Amino acid sequence: MDTQIFTEISLSEILVELLLMPVIAFLVGLVMVLWMRKIGARVQRRIGPPLFQPLYDVVKLFGKKTQVSHGVVHDIGIVMAMGGYIAAETLLPVPGMNGIAVYGGIITLTYLMMIPSLGLALGVGQCANPNGSIGISRALTAMLAYDIPFVIIVFGVAFHHETTNLVEIITQQQQAGIASWGAVQNPLLALAGLATLQGMLGKQPFEIYIAPAEIATGPMVEMSGKYLGGLFVMQAFQLYTAAVLYVSLFLGGGESWFELLAKSFVVVSIPMMIAFVFPRYRTEDLVRLFWKWPVMIGLLGVAFVG
Amino acid sequence: MKEIKVENRREGNILSRVFDELNEFCRARSLFILHYCTGCGAIELPPVMTSRFDMERLGVQPMVTPRQADILLITGYVSIKTLKRVMLTYEQMGSPKYVIGICSCTVNGGMYWQSYATAKKLDEYMPVDLYIAGCMPRPEAIISGLRSLIRNIELGESNNWKKYYENYDYYLGNQQKLFGDEWQTPVDVIGEAEHYGLVGEGTYGEHTEILQRVQQPLKPLEMRL
């Protein structure tokens, strides 16, 4: 199997894949943003936004005539927030394209997925807005909360497949059929993964760091024009990354694009369906909840990994 | 007030004009609203946002900070104290920005016409793009008003935000009349006008001279627990 995965591919092929993978991720991510807003609207019995709304928003924000920058670190922070995910996309194998996933592995991917939050923290720090500081401190605390179960899940899956190579994890699941999918083999890990996904996407009940009415969208409070546009792009990447990673770990990835996208959109719908039913948890309750239930379920799942 | 015609010319080469068209197309379809709800005006807005009238289908959604918003929606009367906050909010918004005045109070003071503490006409202090008159206008009227603003933006006719830079002296004069000569905001409007090439005949004048004379440099806030 190793020889099959580590087959030599030409440099130009890799370069094309490195360019294509983030572009596809961005486009799919925009559709996911629309999908989530549509679901939200339907749950509230509204019609919801038109088809190209996420694209209109991004183009408009980048096309604002006056832009307010708070300094160099503010600019760099937004670039880091987007760049972290763009780098993560190249490590996330999709049908027909593996990018540099065979060399990176799942642990590098886990690291890269933390960079956007840190970049955002840098940028928000320079804005010197009290609401922003409160928001980002809550966001980083939330990250601390959901990253513990996330790491447990990632190691559980790696332990089950006896590899940290994401390409091989997907191949193993695809070759042996549905019975070998992560969700069937390790249902406890998959369950903890869903809770982590909810926190990672910042959906209710875990969205206290955004809290529009109380701290004016927290980290986004001073972002205008292209800075907010950058965060909208980041959100599109985030949805794509989280959904495709979940599908790769637990639902056998996708042998075709159709399969992968169908699974990803189902995965992305779950947090949104849950979101509008719940109010929100306070930060300390959020940490307590994440370190208790998903961690316990995750550890139990790791114990049963075989 | 001296009327200065705002030029609606396209700049640059063909490619940049195509981008401008795309920009205007998207700008008209994605509007973030900042609500400044004073008084009774706020009552009719929740139906506009929620399932009955759903303004999100027009691409209009609520935002909570001036930095993120495109439209400043002022519903109801503005007292002199409120108007200071409205000015601070308006100047922090990124251009192109639009102001909608809802209710007759923003048009001419409405039932507060005789009040000593109320600013009567909103467009003496900031350029207003659209008035939706009524006491209160119904949600249908607000949706129809939003639609006409969208149409104006798409046709490139809603450029009132430039007037604030080009006639800054006029607006500042009216503000100084209410707030006194020491009035200053954290936003350097003249500096912005110079930076973005929006200096008009009315940007400088006697009132901006007063401002430059009394203006204090901004100090960082004292950190205190």
mmCIF file of C-alpha atoms in Angstrom, chain A residues 37 41 44-50 53 55-57 59-61 63-68 70 212-213 216-217 220-225 228 232, chain B residues 22-23 25-27 29-32 49-51 54 56-59 61 63-65 67-70 92-97 161 165 192 196:
data_model
loop_
_atom_site.group_PDB
_atom_site.id
_atom_site.type_symbol
_atom_site.label_atom_id
_atom_site.label_comp_id
_atom_site.label_asym_id
_atom_site.label_seq_id
_atom_site.Cartn_x
_atom_site.Cartn_y
_atom_site.Cartn_z
ATOM 1 C CA ARG A 37 -27.705 30.748 6.056
ATOM 2 C CA ALA A 41 -33.621 30.996 7.456
ATOM 3 C CA GLN A 44 -36.877 30.542 11.364
ATOM 4 C CA ARG A 45 -39.474 30.227 8.558
ATOM 5 C CA ARG A 46 -37.865 32.888 6.386
ATOM 6 C CA ILE A 47 -36.941 32.770 2.707
ATOM 7 C CA GLY A 48 -33.263 33.474 3.258
ATOM 8 C CA PRO A 49 -30.583 35.051 1.107
ATOM 9 C CA PRO A 50 -30.377 34.779 -2.705
ATOM 10 C CA GLN A 53 -25.265 36.328 -1.459
ATOM 11 C CA LEU A 55 -20.103 36.258 -3.068
ATOM 12 C CA TYR A 56 -21.853 39.655 -3.086
ATOM 13 C CA ASP A 57 -20.858 40.169 0.552
ATOM 14 C CA VAL A 59 -16.902 41.473 -3.219
ATOM 15 C CA LYS A 60 -18.644 44.388 -1.581
ATOM 16 C CA LEU A 61 -16.448 44.282 1.508
ATOM 17 C CA GLY A 63 -14.598 47.004 -2.725
ATOM 18 C CA LYS A 64 -15.208 49.503 0.066
ATOM 19 C CA LYS A 65 -13.751 52.921 -0.761
ATOM 20 C CA THR A 66 -12.339 53.756 2.662
ATOM 21 C CA GLN A 67 -10.452 51.160 4.678
ATOM 22 C CA VAL A 68 -9.558 51.583 8.329
ATOM 23 C CA HIS A 70 -5.140 49.898 12.905
ATOM 24 C CA PRO A 212 -23.523 40.401 18.721
ATOM 25 C CA ALA A 213 -25.864 42.126 21.123
ATOM 26 C CA ALA A 216 -20.686 43.649 19.314
ATOM 27 C CA THR A 217 -19.391 40.510 17.511
ATOM 28 C CA MET A 220 -14.828 41.317 14.492
ATOM 29 C CA VAL A 221 -15.741 44.564 16.217
ATOM 30 C CA GLU A 222 -13.118 46.805 14.571
ATOM 31 C CA MET A 223 -12.990 44.967 11.255
ATOM 32 C CA SER A 224 -14.250 46.965 8.330
ATOM 33 C CA GLY A 225 -14.038 46.656 4.576
ATOM 34 C CA LEU A 228 -14.117 41.875 7.450
ATOM 35 C CA PHE A 232 -15.737 36.167 5.567
ATOM 36 C CA LEU B 22 -19.230 44.539 -10.591
ATOM 37 C CA ASN B 23 -18.601 46.432 -7.379
ATOM 38 C CA PHE B 25 -23.761 45.388 -8.611
ATOM 39 C CA CYS B 26 -22.567 43.608 -5.476
ATOM 40 C CA ARG B 27 -22.827 46.698 -3.303
ATOM 41 C CA ARG B 29 -27.149 43.437 -3.234
ATOM 42 C CA SER B 30 -25.264 43.279 0.028
ATOM 43 C CA LEU B 31 -26.193 45.916 2.557
ATOM 44 C CA PHE B 32 -25.361 45.668 6.235
ATOM 45 C CA MET B 49 -36.014 41.389 9.870
ATOM 46 C CA THR B 50 -37.933 38.288 10.886
ATOM 47 C CA SER B 51 -40.110 35.782 9.106
ATOM 48 C CA ASP B 54 -37.543 38.920 5.855
ATOM 49 C CA GLU B 56 -32.373 39.004 4.178
ATOM 50 C CA ARG B 57 -33.926 37.998 0.848
ATOM 51 C CA LEU B 58 -32.928 41.458 -0.410
ATOM 52 C CA GLY B 59 -29.381 40.868 0.825
ATOM 53 C CA GLN B 61 -28.820 42.036 7.147
ATOM 54 C CA MET B 63 -24.777 44.340 11.762
ATOM 55 C CA VAL B 64 -23.813 45.638 15.132
ATOM 56 C CA THR B 65 -20.844 47.951 14.721
ATOM 57 C CA ARG B 67 -17.184 49.611 11.089
ATOM 58 C CA GLN B 68 -19.058 46.713 9.501
ATOM 59 C CA ALA B 69 -22.151 48.577 8.405
ATOM 60 C CA ASP B 70 -23.132 50.192 5.108
ATOM 61 C CA GLN B 92 -16.657 55.722 11.850
ATOM 62 C CA MET B 93 -18.490 53.906 9.076
ATOM 63 C CA GLY B 94 -16.520 52.888 6.008
ATOM 64 C CA SER B 95 -17.528 54.561 2.742
ATOM 65 C CA PRO B 96 -19.610 54.120 0.644
ATOM 66 C CA LYS B 97 -22.170 54.568 3.397
ATOM 67 C CA TRP B 161 -21.635 59.983 1.291
ATOM 68 C CA TYR B 165 -16.511 65.221 2.580
ATOM 69 C CA GLU B 192 -9.790 61.375 4.979
ATOM 70 C CA TYR B 196 -9.211 59.711 -0.826
#
